[in-house]
Short mmCIF file of C-alpha atoms and ligand atoms in Angstrom, two decimals:
data_model
loop_
_atom_site.label_atom_id
_atom_site.label_comp_id
_atom_site.label_asym_id
_atom_site.label_seq_id
_atom_site.Cartn_x
_atom_site.Cartn_y
_atom_site.Cartn_z
CA MET A 1 11.10 143.66 84.19
CA TYR A 2 14.37 142.21 82.72
CA ASN A 3 14.10 142.15 78.86
CA SER A 4 16.16 139.26 77.61
CA ALA A 5 15.53 139.61 74.03
CA ALA A 6 18.70 139.92 72.46
CA THR A 7 17.24 142.72 69.86
CA ARG A 8 16.86 145.21 72.78
CA HIS A 9 20.86 146.08 72.06
CA PHE A 10 19.83 147.49 68.69
CA SER A 11 18.83 151.09 68.00
CA GLY A 12 16.60 152.77 65.42
CA THR A 13 18.78 156.03 64.86
CA TYR A 14 22.32 156.80 65.53
CA ALA A 15 21.15 159.11 68.66
CA GLU A 16 19.56 156.12 70.30
CA ALA A 17 22.69 154.00 69.61
CA ARG A 18 25.00 156.49 71.11
CA GLN A 19 22.98 156.80 74.36
CA LYS A 20 22.78 153.23 74.64
CA PHE A 21 26.45 152.45 74.14
CA LEU A 22 27.30 155.32 76.66
CA ASP A 23 24.61 153.88 79.24
CA ALA A 24 26.07 150.46 79.04
CA ALA A 25 29.57 151.35 79.23
CA ALA A 26 28.89 153.43 82.32
CA GLN A 27 26.97 150.69 84.08
CA ARG A 28 30.01 148.43 83.35
CA GLY A 29 32.25 150.93 84.77
CA ALA A 30 34.14 151.37 81.84
CA ALA A 31 36.37 154.48 80.84
CA ILE A 32 34.58 156.41 78.43
CA GLU A 33 35.97 159.26 76.11
CA SER A 34 34.17 160.87 73.39
CA PHE A 35 35.66 162.55 70.45
CA GLU A 36 32.96 165.21 68.99
CA LEU A 37 32.83 165.99 65.33
CA GLU A 38 32.21 169.74 66.12
CA ALA A 39 31.49 171.06 62.56
CA HIS A 40 28.65 168.89 62.11
CA ARG A 41 25.11 168.12 63.71
CA GLY A 42 23.37 165.16 63.38
CA ALA A 43 19.99 164.29 61.43
CA LEU A 44 17.98 165.05 64.48
CA GLY A 45 20.27 168.04 65.67
CA GLU A 46 22.19 165.80 67.94
CA THR A 47 25.94 165.84 68.78
CA LEU A 48 27.94 163.65 66.72
CA ALA A 49 30.78 161.88 68.22
CA THR A 50 32.95 158.83 67.96
CA ASP A 51 32.81 157.29 71.63
CA VAL A 52 35.27 154.93 73.32
CA ALA A 53 34.77 152.61 75.98
CA TYR A 54 37.83 150.80 77.87
CA LEU A 55 37.55 147.95 80.14
CA GLY A 56 40.66 146.45 81.90
CA LYS A 57 44.11 147.72 82.99
CA PRO A 58 45.18 150.84 81.19
CA GLY A 59 48.08 149.71 78.79
CA ALA A 60 47.24 146.12 78.78
CA ALA A 61 49.73 144.03 76.48
CA LYS A 62 46.77 142.21 75.20
CA LEU A 63 44.09 144.19 73.39
CA LEU A 64 40.82 143.35 71.95
CA ILE A 65 39.54 146.18 69.80
CA VAL A 66 35.73 146.09 68.22
CA SER A 67 34.77 148.90 66.18
CA SER A 68 31.54 150.08 64.42
CA GLY A 69 30.20 152.48 61.93
CA THR A 70 33.01 152.67 59.92
CA HIS A 71 30.49 152.86 56.98
CA GLY A 72 27.91 154.83 58.58
CA PRO A 73 24.60 153.02 58.84
CA GLU A 74 26.36 149.84 59.02
CA GLY A 75 26.94 151.04 62.54
CA PHE A 76 23.22 149.72 63.26
CA CYS A 77 24.72 146.15 63.16
CA GLY A 78 28.31 146.88 64.82
CA SER A 79 26.56 149.21 67.63
CA GLY A 80 24.33 145.99 68.60
CA CYS A 81 27.18 143.75 68.73
CA GLN A 82 29.24 146.29 71.01
CA ILE A 83 26.25 147.01 73.44
CA SER A 84 25.52 143.40 73.37
CA THR A 85 29.03 142.78 74.66
CA LEU A 86 28.72 145.24 77.43
CA ASN A 87 25.69 143.34 78.53
CA ASP A 88 27.54 139.96 78.44
CA ALA A 89 28.62 138.94 81.88
CA ASP A 90 30.40 135.71 80.87
CA LEU A 91 32.07 137.17 78.03
CA LEU A 92 33.40 140.03 79.88
CA SER A 93 34.64 138.07 82.73
CA ARG A 94 36.61 135.82 80.48
CA ILE A 95 38.32 138.95 79.07
CA GLU A 96 38.98 140.13 82.59
CA GLN A 97 40.25 136.89 83.58
CA ALA A 98 42.90 136.90 80.84
CA GLY A 99 44.05 140.27 81.53
CA ILE A 100 42.88 141.26 77.96
CA GLY A 101 41.95 145.22 77.59
CA LEU A 102 38.40 145.68 75.87
CA LEU A 103 38.43 148.90 73.50
CA LEU A 104 35.30 149.53 71.87
CA ILE A 105 35.13 152.24 69.72
CA HIS A 106 31.50 153.29 68.43
CA ALA A 107 30.61 155.21 65.39
CA VAL A 108 33.72 155.70 63.63
CA ASN A 109 31.75 157.72 60.94
CA PRO A 110 29.21 159.20 63.20
CA HIS A 111 27.97 161.61 60.32
CA GLY A 112 27.23 158.78 57.93
CA PHE A 113 25.64 156.84 60.88
CA SER A 114 23.13 159.47 61.86
CA HIS A 115 22.56 160.86 58.01
CA LEU A 116 22.44 157.34 56.59
CA HIS A 117 25.32 157.61 54.11
CA ARG A 118 27.92 154.85 53.90
CA THR A 119 30.51 157.82 53.38
CA ASN A 120 31.46 160.54 55.94
CA GLU A 121 30.64 164.36 55.82
CA ASP A 122 32.85 164.77 52.55
CA ASN A 123 31.81 161.88 50.66
CA ILE A 124 34.68 160.04 51.70
CA ASP A 125 34.68 156.28 52.31
CA LEU A 126 36.71 155.79 55.45
CA ASN A 127 38.09 152.28 54.31
CA ARG A 128 39.77 153.95 51.39
CA ASN A 129 41.22 156.88 53.37
CA HIS A 130 43.88 155.37 55.41
CA ILE A 131 46.50 155.40 52.82
CA ASP A 132 49.87 157.22 52.87
CA PHE A 133 48.69 160.81 51.27
CA SER A 134 52.59 161.62 51.13
CA ALA A 135 52.98 158.92 48.28
CA PRO A 136 51.43 158.95 45.07
CA LEU A 137 47.78 158.28 45.30
CA PRO A 138 46.60 154.88 44.07
CA VAL A 139 45.38 154.83 40.46
CA ASN A 140 42.09 153.04 39.62
CA ALA A 141 42.12 153.87 36.01
CA ALA A 142 38.77 151.73 35.16
CA TYR A 143 36.70 153.96 37.63
CA SER A 144 36.30 156.76 35.15
CA GLU A 145 35.38 154.61 32.53
CA VAL A 146 32.58 153.05 34.81
CA GLU A 147 31.22 156.21 36.86
CA PRO A 148 29.11 157.27 33.98
CA LEU A 149 27.52 154.00 33.66
CA VAL A 150 26.93 153.84 37.48
CA LEU A 151 25.85 157.38 38.04
CA PRO A 152 23.88 158.29 35.12
CA ALA A 153 22.21 161.90 34.82
CA ASN A 154 18.66 160.52 35.83
CA TRP A 155 17.64 158.16 38.60
CA PRO A 156 16.31 155.63 38.05
CA PRO A 157 18.47 154.93 35.14
CA THR A 158 16.74 154.93 31.61
CA ALA A 159 16.35 151.61 29.68
CA ALA A 160 19.48 153.10 27.60
CA ASP A 161 21.56 153.61 30.68
CA VAL A 162 20.75 149.92 32.04
CA ALA A 163 21.81 148.66 28.40
CA THR A 164 25.33 150.55 28.59
CA MET A 165 26.13 149.21 31.93
CA THR A 166 24.95 145.53 30.93
CA ALA A 167 27.28 145.65 28.05
CA TYR A 168 29.93 146.78 30.10
CA ILE A 169 29.60 143.77 32.57
CA GLU A 170 29.07 141.32 29.97
CA LYS A 171 32.43 142.43 28.18
CA ASN A 172 34.67 142.67 31.28
CA GLY A 173 33.04 140.26 33.77
CA MET A 174 31.03 140.99 37.09
CA ARG A 175 34.36 140.81 39.34
CA ALA A 176 36.25 143.44 37.15
CA PHE A 177 33.08 145.69 37.21
CA ARG A 178 32.85 145.45 40.81
CA THR A 179 36.42 146.13 41.41
CA ALA A 180 36.49 149.09 39.15
CA VAL A 181 33.48 150.67 41.10
CA THR A 182 34.32 149.67 44.51
CA SER A 183 38.10 149.11 45.18
CA GLY A 184 38.62 152.99 45.64
CA GLN A 185 39.06 156.10 43.65
CA TYR A 186 40.79 159.44 44.45
CA THR A 187 39.81 161.46 41.32
CA SER A 188 35.94 161.98 41.72
CA PRO A 189 34.96 163.86 45.04
CA GLN A 190 31.27 163.28 44.54
CA GLY A 191 31.88 159.77 43.14
CA LEU A 192 31.52 156.24 44.44
CA PHE A 193 33.88 154.69 47.09
CA TYR A 194 35.86 157.82 47.01
CA GLY A 195 39.09 157.96 49.08
CA GLY A 196 39.96 161.42 49.89
CA LYS A 197 42.76 164.10 49.22
CA ALA A 198 43.99 163.78 52.79
CA PRO A 199 43.27 162.05 56.01
CA SER A 200 39.61 162.63 57.33
CA TRP A 201 38.64 163.84 60.82
CA SER A 202 37.79 160.09 61.56
CA ASN A 203 41.27 158.91 60.11
CA ARG A 204 43.09 161.37 62.79
CA THR A 205 40.89 160.65 65.68
CA MET A 206 41.26 156.75 64.95
CA ARG A 207 44.95 157.46 64.97
CA GLY A 208 44.58 159.30 68.36
CA ILE A 209 42.65 156.88 69.87
CA LEU A 210 45.30 153.95 68.86
CA ARG A 211 48.12 156.07 70.33
CA LYS A 212 46.31 156.52 73.36
CA TYR A 213 44.92 153.14 74.07
CA ALA A 214 46.79 150.69 71.98
CA SER A 215 50.54 152.13 72.10
CA GLU A 216 51.43 149.66 74.75
CA ALA A 217 49.89 146.60 73.50
CA THR A 218 52.26 143.70 72.00
CA HIS A 219 49.15 141.81 70.79
CA ILE A 220 45.99 143.20 69.16
CA GLY A 221 42.91 141.44 67.91
CA TRP A 222 40.71 143.94 65.94
CA ILE A 223 37.15 143.42 64.52
CA ASP A 224 35.80 146.00 62.63
CA VAL A 225 32.03 145.26 62.02
CA HIS A 226 30.44 145.80 58.68
CA THR A 227 27.11 144.79 56.70
CA GLY A 228 26.21 144.87 52.94
CA LEU A 229 28.16 142.03 51.43
CA GLY A 230 27.61 138.42 50.99
CA PRO A 231 24.84 136.19 52.11
CA TYR A 232 21.98 137.33 54.14
CA GLY A 233 22.80 137.02 57.80
CA HIS A 234 26.15 135.31 57.53
CA GLY A 235 29.21 137.19 58.83
CA GLU A 236 32.14 136.55 56.46
CA LYS A 237 35.36 136.89 58.36
CA ILE A 238 37.34 139.00 56.00
CA TYR A 239 41.11 139.38 56.43
CA ALA A 240 41.72 142.70 56.80
CA GLY A 241 45.30 142.80 57.16
CA ARG A 242 48.40 143.08 54.93
CA ASN A 243 49.49 140.78 52.36
CA ALA A 244 51.77 138.81 54.57
CA ALA A 245 51.28 134.96 54.94
CA ALA A 246 52.29 134.82 58.66
CA ASP A 247 49.73 137.27 59.48
CA LEU A 248 46.79 135.58 57.46
CA ALA A 249 48.17 132.44 59.31
CA LEU A 250 47.63 133.79 62.41
CA ALA A 251 44.08 135.26 61.61
CA ARG A 252 43.38 131.70 60.49
CA ALA A 253 44.71 129.92 63.58
CA TRP A 254 42.16 132.20 65.80
CA TRP A 255 39.24 132.70 63.78
CA GLY A 256 39.09 129.50 61.46
CA ALA A 257 39.49 128.06 58.00
CA ASP A 258 36.68 130.47 56.80
CA VAL A 259 38.90 133.54 57.16
CA PHE A 260 38.55 134.72 53.43
CA SER A 261 41.49 137.09 52.12
CA VAL A 262 40.72 139.95 49.73
CA HIS A 263 44.32 139.38 48.64
CA ASP A 264 43.59 136.00 46.52
CA GLY A 265 39.99 136.60 45.39
CA GLN A 266 38.15 134.27 48.05
CA SER A 267 36.40 137.02 49.69
CA ALA A 268 33.04 139.00 48.69
CA SER A 269 35.16 142.27 49.13
CA PRO A 270 37.75 143.33 46.39
CA ASP A 271 41.35 144.31 47.49
CA VAL A 272 40.46 147.86 48.54
CA SER A 273 43.14 150.91 49.23
CA GLY A 274 43.27 152.19 52.80
CA PRO A 275 40.97 150.36 55.22
CA VAL A 276 40.88 151.87 58.68
CA VAL A 277 42.27 148.83 60.53
CA SER A 278 45.56 149.20 58.41
CA THR A 279 46.23 152.27 60.92
CA VAL A 280 47.56 149.60 63.52
CA TYR A 281 50.67 148.92 61.13
CA ASP A 282 51.67 152.73 61.65
CA GLU A 283 50.57 153.31 65.16
CA CYS A 284 51.69 150.14 66.64
CA PRO A 285 54.15 148.84 64.76
CA ASN A 286 55.63 146.64 67.25
CA ALA A 287 52.47 144.76 68.02
CA SER A 288 51.39 141.43 66.69
CA ALA A 289 47.74 142.08 64.89
CA ALA A 290 44.82 140.00 63.92
CA LEU A 291 42.79 142.32 61.91
CA MET A 292 39.30 141.23 60.59
CA GLY A 293 36.35 143.05 58.92
CA LEU A 294 33.29 141.11 60.04
CA GLU A 295 31.00 141.86 57.13
CA PHE A 296 27.30 140.61 57.70
CA GLY A 297 25.06 139.93 54.57
CA THR A 298 22.00 141.99 53.92
CA LEU A 299 20.42 142.08 50.69
CA PRO A 300 21.70 140.71 47.57
CA ASP A 301 25.30 142.51 46.27
CA MET A 302 23.86 144.22 43.33
CA GLU A 303 20.83 145.49 44.87
CA VAL A 304 23.09 147.01 47.84
CA MET A 305 25.38 148.44 45.01
CA ASN A 306 22.08 149.94 43.42
CA ARG A 307 21.02 151.54 46.62
CA LEU A 308 24.60 152.94 47.04
CA ARG A 309 24.43 154.22 43.46
CA ALA A 310 20.99 155.98 44.19
CA ASP A 311 22.41 157.70 47.38
CA THR A 312 25.62 158.98 45.59
CA TRP A 313 23.28 160.30 42.91
CA LEU A 314 20.85 161.94 45.29
CA ARG A 315 24.07 163.77 46.75
CA ARG A 316 24.76 165.11 43.41
CA HIS A 317 21.07 166.03 42.91
CA PRO A 318 19.54 167.84 45.93
CA GLU A 319 16.90 169.34 43.89
CA ALA A 320 15.21 165.66 43.55
CA PRO A 321 11.59 165.70 44.63
CA GLU A 322 11.04 164.94 48.26
CA ALA A 323 9.13 161.80 47.97
CA GLN A 324 12.16 160.63 46.05
CA GLN A 325 14.66 161.45 48.62
CA ILE A 326 12.79 159.78 51.28
CA THR A 327 12.74 156.25 49.06
CA ILE A 328 16.34 156.68 48.40
CA ARG A 329 17.17 157.33 51.99
CA GLN A 330 15.33 154.53 53.46
CA GLY A 331 16.47 152.08 50.80
CA LEU A 332 19.99 152.98 51.85
CA ARG A 333 19.25 152.30 55.42
CA ASP A 334 17.38 148.71 54.59
CA ALA A 335 20.68 147.93 52.51
CA PHE A 336 22.88 147.99 55.40
CA TYR A 337 20.67 147.05 58.37
CA CYS A 338 18.16 144.70 58.26
CA ASP A 339 15.66 145.44 60.92
CA ASN A 340 14.14 142.26 62.06
CA ASP A 341 14.49 139.79 64.98
CA GLU A 342 15.82 136.97 62.72
CA TRP A 343 18.74 138.94 61.41
CA LYS A 344 19.87 140.33 64.76
CA GLY A 345 19.77 137.11 66.16
CA MET A 346 22.21 135.97 63.63
CA ILE A 347 24.26 138.79 63.92
CA LEU A 348 24.86 138.29 67.66
CA GLY A 349 25.15 134.83 67.82
CA GLN A 350 28.17 135.19 65.16
CA SER A 351 29.99 137.98 66.51
CA ARG A 352 29.96 136.43 70.11
CA VAL A 353 31.81 133.16 68.64
CA VAL A 354 34.30 135.67 67.05
CA LEU A 355 34.94 137.43 70.03
CA LEU A 356 35.42 134.37 72.09
CA GLN A 357 37.78 132.92 69.58
CA THR A 358 39.68 136.37 69.67
CA ILE A 359 39.85 136.20 73.67
CA GLU A 360 41.25 132.52 73.28
CA GLY A 361 43.61 133.64 70.54
CA LEU A 362 44.99 136.44 72.33
CA LYS A 363 45.32 133.99 75.75
CA THR A 364 47.52 131.85 73.67
CA ALA A 365 49.65 134.67 71.91
ZN1 ZN B 1 31.50 148.36 55.32
#
């Protein structure tokens, strides 16, 4: 029987999401390529891989990219958007008629997706890892000051821990606190929002994918799907490109006045160092690119941060009791994936509009 429920595109585990994606891509006749993370296995013992599905003429000049799972379990959402697209005959025929190539990159961070960590196998936040490692590393001086506050010795934090953190926020302001914690740091490998010391496996894999599938493109629209910031179910269109007025103007021309920039403080996200999508400037230097982080809200921002703190604390404390480990893991999953029909419907409605806008933008480019 035909299942018309939009929610069928979503999955409960990475392994299920991967299989659904590969099946949907095969059914559409897409060219499929898998990049395995060979040194690791998934939470269920499964193969971990970043999978690519490509539809359209090879080497298309106009390219639409949708990527998922840059931040591990945020991939439950992005995977649903990608699989929904593969099942959307109307959208696919518009893409085909416009001569646009469609590149779907599933599970940029397969280890985190499967094991339910926002960071990768080395605790690296991939959206802080795409920097020039031959240059001096970005400095986030405030991070070392806030780390002991956000990652105390005990979890949950003691009353004294809470008071110290509250005092810091009252003195410096919430925005400064969040920026110190989340903008990226390169000094504490077991800390929060750690950017790494070298390009990660995912970074190298993504560059290889772009070189193969995007090197001939002259116009690129790239949507990297995220969750965990902003109002529940709302897809904030975060401008993820470089700080250049013409590039921001292009993104707003395609996607609307509600494209918020991290460069001027409009976005729920701070300006972060080294997002994945910035690789387009290195690997496709001659292409005109419109880059977006499509960020769907889940729980209140501070609640999400607290669950991230707990997860990072747990990685530092593998001796924690099993019951606490299960609670923290489940809490982390729920922070990035609202497993209910209402939320999923909001996600698919908004992502479809963004894809349609991108198709129309690429047509006029
Ligand atoms: Zn994210």
